[in-house]
Amino acid sequence: MDYRLSELNKGQCGTIIKNSSKGIIRRRLLDMGIVKGVDFKVLRKAPFGDPLELQINGFFLSLRKKEAENIFVSLKESK
């Protein structure tokens, strides 16, 4: 089952399956490594889900809820 990245909670792991962002935001996310097939883990989530901190490709990345809503992911079992 596919989820929006913004729906995930702290500790959940997954794989990016689609980035439906548009324009400069899409370009920025691609430059930061938000591409199809990349694994990540949600490290922190602020109250109301904004921002969201991920560990992806060996670095830490914080995204706004609005940005995370356009990223679709599949879940993996947390370790």
Short mmCIF file of N, CA and C in Angstrom, two decimals:
data_model
loop_
_atom_site.label_atom_id
_atom_site.label_comp_id
_atom_site.label_asym_id
_atom_site.label_seq_id
_atom_site.Cartn_x
_atom_site.Cartn_y
_atom_site.Cartn_z
N MET A 1 0.85 -1.18 0.00
CA MET A 1 0.00 0.00 0.00
C MET A 1 0.89 1.24 0.00
N ASP A 2 0.47 2.24 -0.75
CA ASP A 2 1.24 3.47 -0.85
C ASP A 2 0.70 4.53 0.09
N TYR A 3 1.61 5.33 0.61
CA TYR A 3 1.27 6.41 1.54
C TYR A 3 1.95 7.69 1.07
N ARG A 4 1.44 8.80 1.59
CA ARG A 4 2.15 10.06 1.42
C ARG A 4 3.22 10.12 2.52
N LEU A 5 4.35 10.67 2.22
CA LEU A 5 5.42 10.77 3.22
C LEU A 5 4.95 11.51 4.46
N SER A 6 4.09 12.48 4.28
CA SER A 6 3.59 13.27 5.42
C SER A 6 2.73 12.45 6.38
N GLU A 7 2.25 11.28 5.97
CA GLU A 7 1.40 10.44 6.82
C GLU A 7 2.20 9.52 7.73
N LEU A 8 3.50 9.38 7.49
CA LEU A 8 4.31 8.46 8.27
C LEU A 8 4.62 9.03 9.64
N ASN A 9 4.91 8.16 10.57
CA ASN A 9 5.26 8.55 11.93
C ASN A 9 6.72 8.24 12.23
N LYS A 10 7.19 8.78 13.34
CA LYS A 10 8.56 8.58 13.79
C LYS A 10 8.88 7.08 13.84
N GLY A 11 10.04 6.71 13.29
CA GLY A 11 10.51 5.33 13.34
C GLY A 11 10.12 4.50 12.13
N GLN A 12 9.22 4.97 11.31
CA GLN A 12 8.81 4.19 10.15
C GLN A 12 9.83 4.33 9.02
N CYS A 13 10.02 3.24 8.28
CA CYS A 13 10.96 3.19 7.17
C CYS A 13 10.20 2.91 5.89
N GLY A 14 10.77 3.35 4.78
CA GLY A 14 10.10 3.11 3.51
C GLY A 14 11.00 3.37 2.33
N THR A 15 10.37 3.29 1.17
CA THR A 15 11.05 3.54 -0.09
C THR A 15 10.23 4.56 -0.88
N ILE A 16 10.90 5.50 -1.48
CA ILE A 16 10.22 6.51 -2.29
C ILE A 16 9.79 5.88 -3.60
N ILE A 17 8.52 6.06 -3.94
CA ILE A 17 8.03 5.50 -5.20
C ILE A 17 7.62 6.57 -6.20
N LYS A 18 7.34 7.78 -5.72
CA LYS A 18 6.94 8.83 -6.67
C LYS A 18 7.06 10.20 -6.02
N ASN A 19 7.55 11.15 -6.77
CA ASN A 19 7.61 12.54 -6.33
C ASN A 19 6.74 13.34 -7.29
N SER A 20 5.58 13.78 -6.84
CA SER A 20 4.66 14.51 -7.72
C SER A 20 4.72 16.01 -7.52
N SER A 21 5.79 16.50 -6.92
CA SER A 21 5.97 17.94 -6.75
C SER A 21 6.16 18.59 -8.11
N LYS A 22 5.95 19.88 -8.16
CA LYS A 22 6.09 20.62 -9.42
C LYS A 22 7.13 21.73 -9.27
N GLY A 23 7.69 22.12 -10.40
CA GLY A 23 8.53 23.31 -10.48
C GLY A 23 9.82 23.23 -9.68
N ILE A 24 10.14 24.36 -9.06
CA ILE A 24 11.42 24.49 -8.36
C ILE A 24 11.49 23.57 -7.14
N ILE A 25 10.34 23.31 -6.51
CA ILE A 25 10.32 22.40 -5.35
C ILE A 25 10.72 21.00 -5.80
N ARG A 26 10.19 20.56 -6.93
CA ARG A 26 10.55 19.23 -7.46
C ARG A 26 12.06 19.15 -7.73
N ARG A 27 12.58 20.19 -8.35
CA ARG A 27 14.02 20.23 -8.68
C ARG A 27 14.84 20.16 -7.40
N ARG A 28 14.43 20.93 -6.39
CA ARG A 28 15.15 20.96 -5.12
C ARG A 28 15.13 19.59 -4.44
N LEU A 29 13.98 18.93 -4.44
CA LEU A 29 13.87 17.61 -3.83
C LEU A 29 14.72 16.58 -4.57
N LEU A 30 14.72 16.64 -5.89
CA LEU A 30 15.55 15.73 -6.68
C LEU A 30 17.03 15.95 -6.37
N ASP A 31 17.43 17.21 -6.27
CA ASP A 31 18.83 17.52 -5.95
C ASP A 31 19.24 17.00 -4.57
N MET A 32 18.25 16.92 -3.64
CA MET A 32 18.55 16.44 -2.29
C MET A 32 18.44 14.92 -2.18
N GLY A 33 18.16 14.24 -3.28
CA GLY A 33 18.14 12.78 -3.26
C GLY A 33 16.77 12.15 -3.12
N ILE A 34 15.71 12.93 -3.23
CA ILE A 34 14.35 12.38 -3.16
C ILE A 34 14.00 11.83 -4.54
N VAL A 35 14.46 10.64 -4.82
CA VAL A 35 14.23 10.00 -6.13
C VAL A 35 13.65 8.60 -5.91
N LYS A 36 13.02 8.09 -6.93
CA LYS A 36 12.38 6.78 -6.87
C LYS A 36 13.39 5.69 -6.47
N GLY A 37 12.97 4.83 -5.55
CA GLY A 37 13.81 3.70 -5.14
C GLY A 37 14.71 3.95 -3.95
N VAL A 38 14.76 5.17 -3.45
CA VAL A 38 15.64 5.48 -2.32
C VAL A 38 14.94 5.12 -1.00
N ASP A 39 15.69 4.46 -0.13
CA ASP A 39 15.18 4.10 1.19
C ASP A 39 15.40 5.24 2.17
N PHE A 40 14.54 5.34 3.17
CA PHE A 40 14.64 6.39 4.18
C PHE A 40 14.05 5.90 5.49
N LYS A 41 14.29 6.68 6.53
CA LYS A 41 13.68 6.44 7.84
C LYS A 41 13.23 7.78 8.40
N VAL A 42 12.03 7.81 8.98
CA VAL A 42 11.53 9.02 9.63
C VAL A 42 12.13 9.08 11.03
N LEU A 43 12.93 10.10 11.28
CA LEU A 43 13.60 10.24 12.58
C LEU A 43 12.78 11.04 13.57
N ARG A 44 12.20 12.13 13.10
CA ARG A 44 11.43 13.00 14.00
C ARG A 44 10.27 13.60 13.23
N LYS A 45 9.24 13.89 13.99
CA LYS A 45 8.09 14.57 13.40
C LYS A 45 7.57 15.55 14.43
N ALA A 46 7.54 16.81 14.08
CA ALA A 46 7.08 17.85 15.00
C ALA A 46 5.56 17.77 15.17
N PRO A 47 5.05 18.39 16.22
CA PRO A 47 3.60 18.44 16.37
C PRO A 47 2.95 19.00 15.11
N PHE A 48 1.87 18.45 14.72
CA PHE A 48 1.14 18.81 13.50
C PHE A 48 1.91 18.44 12.24
N GLY A 49 3.01 17.67 12.38
CA GLY A 49 3.71 17.11 11.23
C GLY A 49 4.58 18.06 10.44
N ASP A 50 4.92 19.20 11.00
CA ASP A 50 5.72 20.17 10.24
C ASP A 50 6.80 20.74 11.12
N PRO A 51 8.07 20.49 10.89
CA PRO A 51 8.65 19.71 9.80
C PRO A 51 8.79 18.23 10.17
N LEU A 52 9.32 17.52 9.20
CA LEU A 52 9.55 16.08 9.29
C LEU A 52 11.03 15.84 9.01
N GLU A 53 11.72 15.11 9.88
CA GLU A 53 13.15 14.86 9.66
C GLU A 53 13.36 13.41 9.22
N LEU A 54 14.11 13.24 8.14
CA LEU A 54 14.40 11.93 7.56
C LEU A 54 15.88 11.65 7.58
N GLN A 55 16.21 10.35 7.60
CA GLN A 55 17.57 9.94 7.29
C GLN A 55 17.50 9.28 5.93
N ILE A 56 18.24 9.82 4.99
CA ILE A 56 18.17 9.35 3.61
C ILE A 56 19.55 9.46 2.98
N ASN A 57 19.99 8.44 2.34
CA ASN A 57 21.31 8.41 1.68
C ASN A 57 22.44 8.81 2.62
N GLY A 58 22.33 8.45 3.90
CA GLY A 58 23.40 8.73 4.85
C GLY A 58 23.44 10.14 5.40
N PHE A 59 22.43 10.95 5.12
CA PHE A 59 22.39 12.29 5.71
C PHE A 59 20.99 12.57 6.25
N PHE A 60 20.87 13.68 6.95
CA PHE A 60 19.61 14.06 7.57
C PHE A 60 18.96 15.15 6.74
N LEU A 61 17.66 15.03 6.56
CA LEU A 61 16.92 15.97 5.72
C LEU A 61 15.62 16.34 6.41
N SER A 62 15.35 17.63 6.52
CA SER A 62 14.09 18.10 7.07
C SER A 62 13.22 18.62 5.94
N LEU A 63 11.96 18.22 5.95
CA LEU A 63 11.01 18.65 4.93
C LEU A 63 9.79 19.25 5.59
N ARG A 64 9.22 20.23 4.93
CA ARG A 64 7.95 20.79 5.38
C ARG A 64 6.84 19.81 5.03
N LYS A 65 5.76 19.88 5.79
CA LYS A 65 4.62 19.00 5.56
C LYS A 65 4.11 19.15 4.13
N LYS A 66 4.05 20.36 3.65
CA LYS A 66 3.55 20.63 2.29
C LYS A 66 4.41 19.91 1.24
N GLU A 67 5.73 19.90 1.46
CA GLU A 67 6.63 19.20 0.52
C GLU A 67 6.45 17.69 0.63
N ALA A 68 6.30 17.19 1.86
CA ALA A 68 6.17 15.75 2.08
C ALA A 68 4.85 15.19 1.56
N GLU A 69 3.83 16.03 1.45
CA GLU A 69 2.53 15.56 0.96
C GLU A 69 2.57 15.13 -0.50
N ASN A 70 3.53 15.61 -1.25
CA ASN A 70 3.64 15.28 -2.67
C ASN A 70 4.61 14.14 -2.96
N ILE A 71 5.11 13.51 -1.91
CA ILE A 71 6.04 12.39 -2.07
C ILE A 71 5.31 11.11 -1.64
N PHE A 72 5.23 10.15 -2.54
CA PHE A 72 4.53 8.89 -2.26
C PHE A 72 5.56 7.81 -1.97
N VAL A 73 5.25 6.99 -0.95
CA VAL A 73 6.20 6.00 -0.47
C VAL A 73 5.52 4.66 -0.22
N SER A 74 6.31 3.62 -0.17
CA SER A 74 5.83 2.32 0.30
C SER A 74 6.56 2.04 1.61
N LEU A 75 5.86 1.42 2.54
CA LEU A 75 6.43 1.18 3.86
C LEU A 75 7.26 -0.09 3.90
N LYS A 76 8.27 -0.07 4.75
CA LYS A 76 9.06 -1.26 5.07
C LYS A 76 8.87 -1.52 6.55
N GLU A 77 9.15 -2.73 6.95
CA GLU A 77 9.07 -3.04 8.36
C GLU A 77 10.21 -2.33 9.08
N SER A 78 9.89 -1.63 10.17
CA SER A 78 10.90 -0.90 10.94
C SER A 78 11.84 -1.85 11.63
N LYS A 79 13.11 -1.42 11.77
CA LYS A 79 14.12 -2.24 12.44
C LYS A 79 14.33 -1.75 13.83
#
